[in-house]
XYZ file of C-alpha atoms in Angstrom:
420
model
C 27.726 21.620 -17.554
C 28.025 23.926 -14.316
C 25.977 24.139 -11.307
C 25.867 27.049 -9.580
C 23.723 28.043 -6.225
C 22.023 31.657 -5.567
C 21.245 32.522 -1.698
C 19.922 35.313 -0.655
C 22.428 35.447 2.088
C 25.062 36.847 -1.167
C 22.710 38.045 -3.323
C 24.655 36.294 -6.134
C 25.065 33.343 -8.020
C 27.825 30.781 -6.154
C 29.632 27.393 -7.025
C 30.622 24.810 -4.525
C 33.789 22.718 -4.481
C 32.139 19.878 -2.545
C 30.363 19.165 -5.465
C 33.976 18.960 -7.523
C 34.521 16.214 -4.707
C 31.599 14.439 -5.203
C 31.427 14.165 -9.029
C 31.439 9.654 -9.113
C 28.826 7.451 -10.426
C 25.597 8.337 -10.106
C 23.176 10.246 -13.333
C 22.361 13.684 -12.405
C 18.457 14.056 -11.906
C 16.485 16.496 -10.796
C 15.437 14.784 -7.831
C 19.397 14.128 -6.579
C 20.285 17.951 -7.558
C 17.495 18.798 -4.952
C 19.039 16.818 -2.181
C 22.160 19.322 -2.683
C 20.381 21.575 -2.335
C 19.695 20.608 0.754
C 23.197 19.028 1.831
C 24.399 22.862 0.867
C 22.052 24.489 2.836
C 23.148 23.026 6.095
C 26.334 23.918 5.392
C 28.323 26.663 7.225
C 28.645 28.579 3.268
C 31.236 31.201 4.878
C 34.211 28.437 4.374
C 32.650 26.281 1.577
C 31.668 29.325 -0.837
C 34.262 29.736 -4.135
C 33.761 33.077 -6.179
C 32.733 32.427 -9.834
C 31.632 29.314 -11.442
C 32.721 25.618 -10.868
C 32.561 22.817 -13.443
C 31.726 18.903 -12.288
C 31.270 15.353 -14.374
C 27.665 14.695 -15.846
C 27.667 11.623 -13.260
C 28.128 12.331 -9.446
C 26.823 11.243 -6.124
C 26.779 13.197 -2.659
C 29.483 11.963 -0.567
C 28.279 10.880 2.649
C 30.523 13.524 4.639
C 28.666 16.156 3.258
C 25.291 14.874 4.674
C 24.455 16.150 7.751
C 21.467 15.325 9.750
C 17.967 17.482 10.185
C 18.786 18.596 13.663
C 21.621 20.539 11.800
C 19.049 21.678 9.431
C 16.805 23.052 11.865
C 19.440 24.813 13.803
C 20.006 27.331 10.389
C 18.567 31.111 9.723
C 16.021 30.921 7.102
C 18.269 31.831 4.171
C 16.579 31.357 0.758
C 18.412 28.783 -1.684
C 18.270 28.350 -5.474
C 19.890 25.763 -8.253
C 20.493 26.214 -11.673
C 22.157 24.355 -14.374
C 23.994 26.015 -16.742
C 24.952 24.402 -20.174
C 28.222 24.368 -21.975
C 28.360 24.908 -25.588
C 28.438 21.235 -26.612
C 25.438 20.041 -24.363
C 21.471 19.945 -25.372
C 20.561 21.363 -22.093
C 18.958 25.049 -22.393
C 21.316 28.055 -21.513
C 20.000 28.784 -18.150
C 18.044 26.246 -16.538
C 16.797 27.044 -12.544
C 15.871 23.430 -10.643
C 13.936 23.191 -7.521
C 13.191 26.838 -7.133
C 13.121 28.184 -3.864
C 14.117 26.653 -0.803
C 13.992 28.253 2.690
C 15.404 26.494 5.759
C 11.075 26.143 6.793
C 10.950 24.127 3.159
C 13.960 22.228 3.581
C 13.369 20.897 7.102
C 9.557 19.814 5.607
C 11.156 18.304 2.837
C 13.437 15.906 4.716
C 10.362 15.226 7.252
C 8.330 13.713 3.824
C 11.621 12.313 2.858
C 11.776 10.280 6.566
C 8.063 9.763 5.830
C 9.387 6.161 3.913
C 9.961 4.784 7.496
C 7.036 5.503 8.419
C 3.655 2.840 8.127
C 0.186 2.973 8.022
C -1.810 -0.151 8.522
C -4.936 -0.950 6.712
C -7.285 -3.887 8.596
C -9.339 -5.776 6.275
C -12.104 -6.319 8.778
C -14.822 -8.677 7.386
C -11.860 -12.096 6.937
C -11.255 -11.617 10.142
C -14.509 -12.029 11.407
C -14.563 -15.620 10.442
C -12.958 -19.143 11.900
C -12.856 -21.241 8.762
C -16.119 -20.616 7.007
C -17.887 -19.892 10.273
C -18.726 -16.256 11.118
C -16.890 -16.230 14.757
C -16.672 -13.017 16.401
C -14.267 -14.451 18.921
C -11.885 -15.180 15.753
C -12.245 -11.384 14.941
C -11.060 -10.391 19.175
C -8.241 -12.609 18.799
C -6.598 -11.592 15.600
C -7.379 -7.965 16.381
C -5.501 -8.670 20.093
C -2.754 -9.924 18.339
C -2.382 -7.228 15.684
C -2.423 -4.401 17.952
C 0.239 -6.378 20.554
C 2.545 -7.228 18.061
C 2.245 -6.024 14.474
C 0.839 -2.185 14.187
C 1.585 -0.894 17.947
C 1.195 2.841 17.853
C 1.381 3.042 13.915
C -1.809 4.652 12.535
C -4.181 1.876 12.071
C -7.402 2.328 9.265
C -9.538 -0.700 9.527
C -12.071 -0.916 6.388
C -15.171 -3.003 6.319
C -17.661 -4.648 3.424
C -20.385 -1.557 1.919
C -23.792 -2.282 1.752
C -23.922 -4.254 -2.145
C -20.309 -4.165 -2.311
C -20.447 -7.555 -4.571
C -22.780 -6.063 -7.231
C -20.908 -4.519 -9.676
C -18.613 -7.951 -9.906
C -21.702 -9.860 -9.722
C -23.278 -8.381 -13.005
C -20.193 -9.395 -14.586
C -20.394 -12.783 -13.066
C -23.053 -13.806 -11.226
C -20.768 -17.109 -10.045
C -18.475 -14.591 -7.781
C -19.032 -14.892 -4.338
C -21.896 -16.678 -4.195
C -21.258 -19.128 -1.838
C -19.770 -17.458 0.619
C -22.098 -17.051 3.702
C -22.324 -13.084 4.598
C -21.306 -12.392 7.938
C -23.821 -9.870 8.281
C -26.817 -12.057 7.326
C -25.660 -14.905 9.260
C -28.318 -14.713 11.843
C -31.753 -15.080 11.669
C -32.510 -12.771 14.258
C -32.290 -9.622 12.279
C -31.433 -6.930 14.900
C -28.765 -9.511 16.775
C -27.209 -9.734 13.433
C -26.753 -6.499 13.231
C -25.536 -5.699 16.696
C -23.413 -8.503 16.233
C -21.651 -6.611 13.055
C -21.672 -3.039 14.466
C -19.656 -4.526 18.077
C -16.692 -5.067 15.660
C -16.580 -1.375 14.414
C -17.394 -0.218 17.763
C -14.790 -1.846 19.257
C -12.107 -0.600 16.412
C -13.100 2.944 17.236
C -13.100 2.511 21.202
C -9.320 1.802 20.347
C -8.992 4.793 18.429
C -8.975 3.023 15.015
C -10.969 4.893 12.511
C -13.483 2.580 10.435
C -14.270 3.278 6.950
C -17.345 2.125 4.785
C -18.398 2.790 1.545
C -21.790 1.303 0.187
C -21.386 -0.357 -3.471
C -18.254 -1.189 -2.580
C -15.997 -3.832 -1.437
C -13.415 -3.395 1.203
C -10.796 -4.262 -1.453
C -11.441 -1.612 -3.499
C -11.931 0.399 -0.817
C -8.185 -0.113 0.735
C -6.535 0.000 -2.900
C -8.023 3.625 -3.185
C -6.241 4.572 -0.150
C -3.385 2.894 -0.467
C -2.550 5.088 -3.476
C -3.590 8.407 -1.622
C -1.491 7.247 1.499
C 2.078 6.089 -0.915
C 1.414 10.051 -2.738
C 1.478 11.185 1.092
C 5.146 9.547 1.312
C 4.389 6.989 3.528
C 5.105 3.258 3.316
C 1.946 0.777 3.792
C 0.927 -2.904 4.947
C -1.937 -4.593 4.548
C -3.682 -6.471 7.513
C -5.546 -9.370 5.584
C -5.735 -13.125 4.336
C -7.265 -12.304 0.763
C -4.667 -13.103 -1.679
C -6.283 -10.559 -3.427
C -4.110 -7.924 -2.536
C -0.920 -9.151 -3.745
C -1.593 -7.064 -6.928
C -0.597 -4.606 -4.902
C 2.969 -5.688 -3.255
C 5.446 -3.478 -4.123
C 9.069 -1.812 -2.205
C 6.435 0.310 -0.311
C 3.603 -1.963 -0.160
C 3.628 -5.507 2.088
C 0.798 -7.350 3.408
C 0.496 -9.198 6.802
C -1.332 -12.326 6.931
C -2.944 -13.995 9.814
C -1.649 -17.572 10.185
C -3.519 -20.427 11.988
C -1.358 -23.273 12.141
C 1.038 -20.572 13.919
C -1.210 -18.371 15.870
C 0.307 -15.487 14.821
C 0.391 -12.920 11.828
C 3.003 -13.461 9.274
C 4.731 -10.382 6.797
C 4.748 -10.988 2.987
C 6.879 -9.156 1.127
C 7.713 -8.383 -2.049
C 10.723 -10.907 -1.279
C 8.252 -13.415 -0.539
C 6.344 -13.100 -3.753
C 9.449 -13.059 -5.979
C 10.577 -16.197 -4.357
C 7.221 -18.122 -3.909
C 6.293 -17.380 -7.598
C 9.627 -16.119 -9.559
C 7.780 -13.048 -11.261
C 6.707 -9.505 -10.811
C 3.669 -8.658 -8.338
C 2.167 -6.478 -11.347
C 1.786 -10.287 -13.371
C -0.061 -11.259 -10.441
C -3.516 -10.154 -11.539
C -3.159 -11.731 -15.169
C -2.062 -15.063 -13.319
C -4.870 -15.235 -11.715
C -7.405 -14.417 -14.419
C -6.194 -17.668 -16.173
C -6.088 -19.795 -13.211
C -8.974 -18.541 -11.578
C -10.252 -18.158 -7.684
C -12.253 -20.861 -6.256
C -13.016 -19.336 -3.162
C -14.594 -16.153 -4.803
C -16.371 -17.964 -7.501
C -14.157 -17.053 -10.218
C -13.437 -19.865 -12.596
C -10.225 -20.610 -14.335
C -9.366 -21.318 -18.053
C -8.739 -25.216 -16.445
C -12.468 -25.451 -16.405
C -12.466 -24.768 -20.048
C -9.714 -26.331 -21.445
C -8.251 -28.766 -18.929
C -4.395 -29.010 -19.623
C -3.518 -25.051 -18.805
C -2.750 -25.205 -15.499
C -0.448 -22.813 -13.628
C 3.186 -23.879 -15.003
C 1.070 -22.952 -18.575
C 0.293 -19.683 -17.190
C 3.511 -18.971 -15.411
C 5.941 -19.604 -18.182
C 3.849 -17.622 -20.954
C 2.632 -14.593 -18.419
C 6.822 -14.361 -17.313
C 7.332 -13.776 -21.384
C 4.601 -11.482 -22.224
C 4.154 -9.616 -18.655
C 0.486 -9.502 -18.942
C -2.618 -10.542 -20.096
C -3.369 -7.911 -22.451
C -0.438 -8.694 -24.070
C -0.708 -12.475 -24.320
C -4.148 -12.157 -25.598
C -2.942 -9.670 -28.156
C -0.152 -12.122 -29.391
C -2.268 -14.584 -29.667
C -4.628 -13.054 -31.654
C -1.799 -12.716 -34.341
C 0.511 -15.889 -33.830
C 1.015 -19.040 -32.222
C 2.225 -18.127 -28.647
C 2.618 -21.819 -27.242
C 1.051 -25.725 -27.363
C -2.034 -26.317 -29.164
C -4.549 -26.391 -26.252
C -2.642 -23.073 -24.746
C -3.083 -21.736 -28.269
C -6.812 -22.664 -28.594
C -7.591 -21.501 -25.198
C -6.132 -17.832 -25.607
C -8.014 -17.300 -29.022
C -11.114 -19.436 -28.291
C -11.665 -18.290 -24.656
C -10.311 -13.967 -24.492
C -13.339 -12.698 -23.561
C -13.727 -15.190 -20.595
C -10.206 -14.734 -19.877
C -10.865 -10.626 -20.097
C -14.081 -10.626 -17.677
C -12.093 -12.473 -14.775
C -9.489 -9.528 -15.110
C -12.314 -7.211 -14.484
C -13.791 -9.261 -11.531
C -10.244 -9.785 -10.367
C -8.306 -5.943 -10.268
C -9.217 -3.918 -7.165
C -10.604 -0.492 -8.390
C -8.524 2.321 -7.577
C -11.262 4.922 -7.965
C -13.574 4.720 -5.163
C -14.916 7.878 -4.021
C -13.553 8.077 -0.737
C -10.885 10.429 0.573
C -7.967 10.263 2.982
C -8.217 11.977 6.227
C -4.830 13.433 7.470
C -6.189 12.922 11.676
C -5.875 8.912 10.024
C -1.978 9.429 9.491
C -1.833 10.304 13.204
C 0.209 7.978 15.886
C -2.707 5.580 17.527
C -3.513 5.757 21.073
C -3.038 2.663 22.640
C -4.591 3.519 26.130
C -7.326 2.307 25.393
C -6.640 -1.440 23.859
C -5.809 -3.472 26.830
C -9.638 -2.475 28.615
C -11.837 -2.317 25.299
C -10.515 -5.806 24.139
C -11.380 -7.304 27.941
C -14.788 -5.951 27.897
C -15.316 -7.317 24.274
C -14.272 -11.087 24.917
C -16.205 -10.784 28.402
C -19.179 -10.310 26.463
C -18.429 -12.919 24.471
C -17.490 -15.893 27.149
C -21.389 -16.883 27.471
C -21.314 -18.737 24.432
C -19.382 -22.613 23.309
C -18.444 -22.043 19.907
C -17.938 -18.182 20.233
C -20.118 -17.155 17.186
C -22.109 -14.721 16.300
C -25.299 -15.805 18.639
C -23.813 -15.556 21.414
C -26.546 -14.124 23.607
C -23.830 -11.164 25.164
C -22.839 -9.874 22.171
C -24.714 -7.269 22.037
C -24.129 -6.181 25.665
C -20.457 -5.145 24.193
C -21.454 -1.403 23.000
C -23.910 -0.520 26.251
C -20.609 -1.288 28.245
C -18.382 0.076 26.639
C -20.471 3.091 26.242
C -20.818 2.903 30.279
C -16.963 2.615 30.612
C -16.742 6.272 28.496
């Protein structure tokens, strides 16, 4: 196989000996011949350019030397690059084969800003958790995890916080009416209708007076909510964490995905990575989900095969969800042959269906209507943090316990609307 470069500079077709150089031990792929392309076309081609055709090893990798950084890139005339592979008789590629199309210096320099991109974070707050101390709805709880997020965890990252819809819990609910239904709605908490819902709006108002874009979408849950745009932010090449206690969203840890969780005992916020999970549970983050549908979530209602048959417990669930990967799969197997013990046997074939309605309870939808705004991928404004979060616990220092009656609450908004 030969690869050979076209620029508009020569009006020709051109090999490179660097390449000969670099020919090692990595596959070829499209994606790597594109990154020469790039390494090439911050070259100074007047001393690297050979005339005719050169021939490198099917396995290669760019040798550092010949990777130069953007500010190089930037500095070239916008000379137009190509790629194409051409076969030799005894390979199965096609004749002529052109990869990556056109490149200009514009493209290139865009390309390795997207590439840099996977440094980059964007920070999703899962509001409604934090709005709690325990099981009591505290605002206070919500001003001091927020103070600490914004001093040391998301600085001047972009920051989306997303909040509870209207009847977010009704779709899960018709599947089963057990899920959430103990939990006391921060919303609702107060009898006093209209303080109840000042009382909910001063969080959101507060987000946005520090330049923190709040997103709500009714007949949905925030969870579903933030998986949405978790996808649409990873497409944008960006890496993401997740602000929130719900152990929920550990279906979604991945190289690109981590989660931040705000710990008590510690008074501070705590990352956990996809490290973390491997360790803590010694299996892939996609098994989470199916783990979970057999063992169940207390908190949200969701009951576990335990309830049903007794002796599957988690090392039950761990050791036959590491061999079949999920719980699809197990079911499937079981519905043909014996996949374990007796009662793990009886459970899988007796119980699917039960087992198959907590996976739909359980998975965060992916396909809420709700679109990613680019102004969210901006740096944050910080200006604004250090005053905003005064005024709010001000307001909030007329109370004992800090909750949501506290009668100066709801002064929060008229000042900071004053401040503006």
């Amino acid at each position: 196989m030969t690869l050979q470069f076209h620029s508009s500079k020569h009006g020709k077709w051109i090999g490179l000996n660097e390449l000969t150089a670099a020919a090692e031990e990595a596959k070829v792929s499209h994606s790597r011949i594109l990154e020469l392309v790039m390494v090439v076309a911050m070259m100074d081609m007047s001393e690297s350019v050979l005339r005719g055709h050169i021939s490198i090893k099917p396995r290669f990798s760019p040798h550092k030397s010949t990777q130069l950084p953007c500010t190089k890139l930037r500095e070239m005339k916008a000379t137009t690059w190509k790629l194409r592979t051409v076969a030799t008789d005894s390979s199965n590629w096609p004749k002529a084969r052109t990869v990556g199309g056109l490149l200009s210096a514009r493209n290139c320099s865009r390309y390795c800003k997207d590439k840099n991109r996977r440094q980059e974070r964007v920070f999703f707050v899962d509001v409604n958790p934090l709005c709690y101390d325990g099981r009591t709805p505290s605002l206070h709880s919500f001003a001091n995890w927020i103070s600490l997020f914004f001093s040391q965890v998301s600085h001047s990252n972009p920051v989306i916080a997303v909040v509870d819809g209207d009847r977010g819990n009704e779709y899960r609910r018709q599947l089963l009416p057990s899920y959430k239904a103990n939990r006391r709605k921060f919303s609702r908490e107060s009898s006093a209708s209209q303080r109840s819902s000042s009382s909910h709006l001063v969080t959101e108002d507060l987000l946005r007076k520090c330049n923190v874009p709040v997103v709500k979408v009714d007949g949905h849950e925030a969870d579903d909510v933030v998986a949405t745009l978790v996808e649409q932010v990873l497409q944008r090449g960006y890496r993401v964490v997740i602000a929130s206690p719900d152990k929920d969203f550990k279906q979604l840890i991945s190289e690109d995905v981590q989660i931040v969780m705000p710990m008590p005992e510690l008074g501070r916020w705590s990352f956990y990575t996809l490290k973390h999970y491997e360790a803590q549970y010694n299996c892939d983050p996609r098994s989470d989900l199916s783990l979970r549908c057999i063992l169940g979530d207390e908190v949200d209602g969701v009951p576990g095969i335990q309830n049903v048959v007794p002796g599957f417990g988690r090392k039950t669930a761990l050791k036959l969800i590491r061999k079949h990967g999920s719980l699809e799969s197990l079911l499937n197997a079981a519905a043909v042959r014996t996949v374990g013990r007796q009662y793990a046997q009886y459970a899988l074939t007796n119980y699917a269906d039960y087992l198959r309605t907590n996976y739909k309870v359980l998975s965060l939808r992916r396909d809420v209507d709700v679109h990613l705004d680019e102004e969210w991928l901006s740096e944050r404004d910080t200006s604004n943090d250090s005053v905003m979060l005064s005024y709010f616990l001000d307001s909030l220092r007329g109370t004992k316990r800090y909750g949501l009656n506290g009668p100066n609450a709801s002064t929060f908004k008229a000042q900071s609307v004053r401040m503006n």
